[in-house]
């Protein structure tokens, strides 16, 4: 395997040092030399150099000052400082600001300097490889997200048509004309639609930049209850909202968070419960919105409480998608919110949410 060519630029105002450096290392590296910082800058503008070595004590500018001056224009090459005297303050400042990779005292030791150049090149290569991998990963992730979004929309269009046809069948009184077939079609279609909508929520939560819109919790919660309560008309809601100050936040993510929690509070009611109820309390201040959603449903086992926000987690009792609460947690992370949960298998579950007021 061919050894990669390492291009090294050495800047020093003493011609003898430049010649000695070239004589010592010309066989191992592709050497460029400059007798001033200005000349070194010209070389950088025309040659893709991987390692720069500069003498600290030069007229007009020091090695540290030169490295600082090229930090933004030439951030990739690794920098090695040669110094013939002790300037701890300048060295510490350069190292702390990332302006130099290593410093070596003059006169240099050939083996020490050779090892420093080799290590500097390895660090340079690792930095470039990491950047390329990140760019490749971002590209792959973007393509995957676009694929998921596209497929979800293409799947949902015919699915909505199927659900619409089932609605027409009900209107014409034919729903029970073919045994359980229409019921099975409706159940499967609704389940698939639910999964697609969760996928779209997850996609949008990852891609959408946080927004600051006015949020009217009275209006929002009323609309969400209307949307989700159709699945179980027997569940009674008690809503108490104290919002006397303006609240601004990410309306889309807050809607996703509350929608998932309200949907779960209805979905996981006990079948045998005659008094199904959900209490929603909201208190808005200048700093936060504190929201509590309590149901008297199935409840969650203690050993599951730490796992319920994990992607695709399903318990034996709760046969959901394993996505809803994961999306809630992800959305809250995006808007710097917090969530806690307490539950009793006999009495139900309470979720408490705190969302910062972005006003």
XYZ file of C-alpha atoms in Angstrom:
359
model
C 0.000 0.000 0.000
C 1.410 3.387 -1.030
C 2.364 5.690 1.854
C 0.392 8.959 1.657
C 2.361 12.094 0.830
C 2.527 14.411 3.824
C 2.934 18.062 2.857
C 4.782 20.091 5.485
C 5.291 23.873 5.521
C 8.128 25.221 7.652
C 8.297 28.983 8.340
C 11.456 30.505 9.827
C 13.305 33.778 9.268
C 16.686 32.032 9.421
C 17.743 30.554 6.071
C 20.126 28.059 7.722
C 17.260 26.513 9.692
C 15.157 26.153 6.545
C 17.980 24.408 4.692
C 18.723 22.109 7.644
C 15.057 21.152 7.942
C 14.755 20.388 4.228
C 17.961 18.331 4.276
C 16.756 16.284 7.271
C 13.179 15.573 6.140
C 12.986 15.883 2.336
C 13.039 12.084 1.943
C 10.085 11.510 4.287
C 7.844 14.475 3.449
C 6.948 16.908 0.709
C 8.632 19.999 2.131
C 7.719 23.670 1.578
C 9.708 26.440 3.255
C 9.049 30.141 3.786
C 11.359 32.803 5.217
C 8.453 34.933 6.522
C 4.864 34.625 7.646
C 3.705 36.518 4.539
C 5.519 34.073 2.264
C 4.111 31.147 4.250
C 0.589 32.514 3.765
C 1.103 32.619 -0.023
C 2.138 28.953 0.005
C -0.948 28.019 2.050
C -3.144 29.737 -0.520
C -1.758 27.520 -3.297
C -0.833 24.213 -1.620
C -2.972 21.858 0.443
C -0.606 21.641 3.419
C -1.380 19.201 6.249
C 1.233 20.219 8.837
C 2.603 23.716 9.497
C 5.740 24.321 11.553
C 6.547 27.901 12.518
C 9.316 29.509 14.530
C 8.025 31.542 17.471
C 10.566 34.359 17.275
C 10.216 36.011 13.848
C 10.252 39.689 12.829
C 6.880 41.436 12.328
C 4.890 38.505 13.766
C 5.430 35.601 16.158
C 4.613 31.995 15.378
C 1.669 32.093 17.796
C 0.303 35.275 16.180
C 0.629 33.715 12.724
C -1.263 30.591 13.789
C -4.041 32.714 15.298
C -4.301 34.755 12.094
C -5.014 31.651 9.958
C -7.377 29.887 12.384
C -10.494 30.704 10.331
C -9.049 30.756 6.815
C -6.975 27.559 7.178
C -8.465 25.627 10.132
C -7.442 22.111 9.051
C -3.608 21.969 9.007
C -2.026 20.874 12.286
C 0.313 23.422 13.846
C 3.683 22.811 15.503
C 5.557 25.673 17.167
C 9.358 25.819 17.352
C 10.673 27.962 20.168
C 14.218 28.651 21.261
C 13.218 30.269 24.504
C 10.623 29.777 27.188
C 7.478 31.815 26.659
C 5.008 29.950 28.853
C 2.242 32.569 28.660
C 2.213 32.680 24.853
C 2.369 28.892 24.608
C -0.420 28.368 27.134
C -2.619 30.907 25.331
C -2.006 29.263 21.951
C -2.671 25.757 23.259
C -5.850 26.818 25.103
C -7.263 28.445 21.964
C -6.427 25.430 19.826
C -3.920 27.360 17.743
C -1.112 24.808 18.095
C -1.001 21.029 18.233
C 2.447 20.761 19.842
C 5.559 22.806 20.580
C 9.188 21.742 20.287
C 12.271 23.524 21.606
C 15.181 24.561 19.389
C 17.558 23.195 18.406
C 15.238 20.341 17.544
C 15.920 16.643 17.767
C 15.301 15.017 14.376
C 13.596 11.931 15.827
C 11.374 14.009 18.131
C 10.383 16.346 15.315
C 9.776 13.438 12.927
C 7.466 11.765 15.463
C 5.669 15.060 16.060
C 5.045 15.550 12.339
C 3.826 11.957 11.980
C 1.464 12.289 14.948
C 0.244 15.663 13.696
C -0.570 14.152 10.292
C -2.426 11.260 11.959
C -4.470 13.820 13.931
C -5.127 15.790 10.720
C -6.269 12.647 8.891
C -8.522 11.626 11.812
C -10.122 15.092 11.811
C -10.798 15.009 8.061
C -12.083 11.407 8.196
C -14.451 12.314 11.044
C -15.772 15.328 9.144
C -16.370 13.203 6.031
C -18.144 10.517 8.061
C -20.362 13.131 9.737
C -21.230 14.639 6.344
C -21.985 11.164 4.966
C -24.112 10.316 8.009
C -26.039 13.600 7.729
C -26.680 12.924 4.044
C -27.854 9.370 4.757
C -30.047 10.569 7.632
C -31.586 13.285 5.473
C -32.308 10.797 2.682
C -33.857 8.371 5.177
C -36.065 11.087 6.675
C -37.217 12.213 3.253
C -37.932 8.592 2.308
C -39.964 8.016 5.488
C -41.883 11.256 4.998
C -42.614 10.484 1.344
C -43.670 6.889 1.981
C -45.859 7.916 4.915
C -47.729 10.433 2.769
C -48.087 8.008 -0.130
C -49.372 5.293 2.212
C -51.788 7.577 3.989
C -53.557 8.825 0.850
C -55.112 5.451 -0.145
C -55.592 4.567 3.515
C -57.749 7.639 4.113
C -59.819 6.543 1.109
C -60.361 3.108 2.683
C -61.441 4.707 5.989
C -63.780 6.978 4.028
C -65.332 3.989 2.258
C -65.952 2.314 5.633
C -67.722 5.514 6.709
C -69.956 5.387 3.640
C -70.746 1.733 4.335
C -71.876 2.725 7.849
C -74.023 5.558 6.498
C -75.776 3.155 4.100
C -76.426 0.623 6.873
C -74.262 -2.088 5.305
C -71.629 -2.249 8.051
C -72.939 -5.510 9.516
C -74.024 -7.052 6.204
C -70.850 -9.122 5.775
C -70.217 -10.463 9.231
C -67.099 -9.014 10.871
C -65.271 -8.128 7.623
C -66.024 -4.389 7.645
C -65.148 -4.206 11.334
C -61.785 -5.884 10.683
C -61.078 -3.538 7.768
C -61.874 -0.522 9.944
C -59.739 -1.745 12.879
C -56.720 -2.532 10.697
C -57.026 0.737 8.770
C -57.233 2.818 11.938
C -54.241 1.006 13.434
C -52.147 1.562 10.297
C -53.208 5.210 10.153
C -52.145 5.599 13.790
C -48.665 4.208 13.048
C -48.269 6.461 10.014
C -49.280 9.553 11.973
C -46.778 8.698 14.743
C -44.064 8.288 12.123
C -44.891 11.704 10.681
C -44.900 13.247 14.160
C -41.466 11.788 14.871
C -40.147 13.030 11.521
C -41.499 16.553 11.970
C -40.264 16.734 15.567
C -36.728 15.936 14.403
C -36.729 18.302 11.432
C -38.779 21.289 12.565
C -37.016 24.227 14.200
C -38.519 25.265 17.553
C -41.203 27.911 17.158
C -42.506 30.668 19.438
C -46.227 31.086 18.867
C -49.008 32.202 21.230
C -50.620 29.153 22.867
C -54.205 29.283 24.139
C -54.472 26.178 26.338
C -58.273 26.472 26.657
C -58.687 26.286 22.894
C -55.926 23.717 22.320
C -57.073 21.207 24.944
C -60.718 21.564 23.929
C -59.800 20.749 20.328
C -57.624 17.780 21.331
C -60.369 16.288 23.503
C -62.810 16.608 20.608
C -60.339 14.919 18.226
C -59.490 11.946 20.457
C -62.652 11.349 22.506
C -64.497 9.820 19.526
C -62.792 6.503 20.351
C -64.536 6.324 23.732
C -67.523 8.598 24.336
C -67.926 7.256 27.895
C -64.776 8.963 29.216
C -65.578 12.190 31.116
C -63.109 15.070 31.112
C -62.633 17.635 33.863
C -60.516 20.543 32.694
C -59.158 23.358 34.895
C -57.034 25.967 33.139
C -55.500 28.980 34.854
C -54.008 31.113 32.095
C -54.047 34.805 32.912
C -50.721 35.594 31.253
C -49.633 35.155 27.659
C -47.806 31.929 26.883
C -45.530 31.483 23.895
C -44.084 28.177 22.822
C -43.777 25.625 20.059
C -47.445 25.051 19.248
C -46.799 22.010 17.038
C -44.746 20.147 19.654
C -47.055 21.109 22.543
C -49.991 19.784 20.510
C -48.087 16.533 19.838
C -47.229 16.150 23.540
C -50.730 16.794 24.859
C -52.386 14.881 22.018
C -50.419 11.723 22.779
C -51.067 11.946 26.525
C -54.805 12.625 26.117
C -55.078 9.822 23.551
C -53.349 7.397 25.959
C -55.553 8.482 28.870
C -58.580 7.462 26.811
C -57.084 4.372 25.181
C -55.924 2.742 28.408
C -59.121 3.038 30.406
C -60.370 -0.137 32.043
C -63.059 -1.860 29.993
C -65.017 -2.668 33.146
C -64.784 0.868 34.602
C -68.221 2.508 34.799
C -66.882 5.936 35.738
C -64.069 6.588 33.248
C -62.519 9.986 33.872
C -59.572 12.160 32.905
C -58.594 15.320 34.801
C -56.493 17.971 33.059
C -55.050 20.870 35.071
C -53.023 23.697 33.548
C -51.354 26.572 35.392
C -49.570 29.196 33.302
C -47.062 31.684 34.726
C -44.595 34.085 33.141
C -41.940 31.379 33.427
C -43.704 28.060 32.823
C -46.816 26.136 31.915
C -47.364 23.306 34.381
C -49.737 20.634 33.122
C -51.116 17.601 34.915
C -53.086 14.835 33.172
C -54.611 12.204 35.472
C -56.721 9.190 34.524
C -58.285 6.324 36.456
C -57.257 3.768 33.866
C -55.129 0.618 33.945
C -52.059 2.167 35.547
C -48.416 1.262 34.921
C -46.341 -1.248 36.860
C -43.506 0.313 38.885
C -40.865 -1.723 37.065
C -42.065 -0.239 33.762
C -42.099 3.437 34.754
C -38.470 4.037 33.756
C -38.948 2.283 30.398
C -42.175 3.806 29.092
C -40.390 6.660 27.275
C -38.137 4.199 25.429
C -38.721 3.744 21.719
C -40.933 0.717 20.884
C -41.357 -0.270 24.547
C -44.525 -2.308 25.067
C -45.828 -3.869 28.238
C -48.012 -6.969 28.379
C -50.943 -4.839 29.517
C -50.555 -1.806 27.223
C -50.619 -2.974 23.629
C -49.656 0.320 21.994
C -47.111 1.112 19.290
C -44.330 1.954 21.727
C -43.947 5.287 19.941
C -46.364 7.711 21.624
C -44.518 8.379 24.891
C -41.147 8.217 23.128
C -42.312 11.029 20.834
C -43.610 12.964 23.877
C -40.168 12.789 25.521
C -38.354 13.691 22.298
C -40.639 16.687 21.697
C -40.164 17.890 25.289
C -36.388 17.645 24.886
C -36.602 19.913 21.832
C -38.374 22.648 23.827
C -36.440 22.074 27.083
C -39.492 20.739 28.897
C -39.698 18.131 31.642
C -42.048 15.246 32.369
C -42.639 12.999 35.369
C -45.042 10.132 35.894
C -46.639 8.433 38.884
C -48.949 5.472 38.612
C -50.892 2.874 40.536
C -52.269 -0.195 38.783
C -55.503 0.090 40.775
C -56.091 3.841 40.560
C -54.559 5.115 37.327
C -51.751 7.361 36.111
C -50.662 10.995 36.414
C -48.302 12.740 34.004
C -46.883 16.112 35.045
C -45.295 18.351 32.429
C -43.370 21.598 32.726
C -42.865 23.704 29.589
C -40.856 26.966 29.618
C -42.676 30.131 28.567
C -40.694 31.405 25.583
C -42.252 34.871 25.860
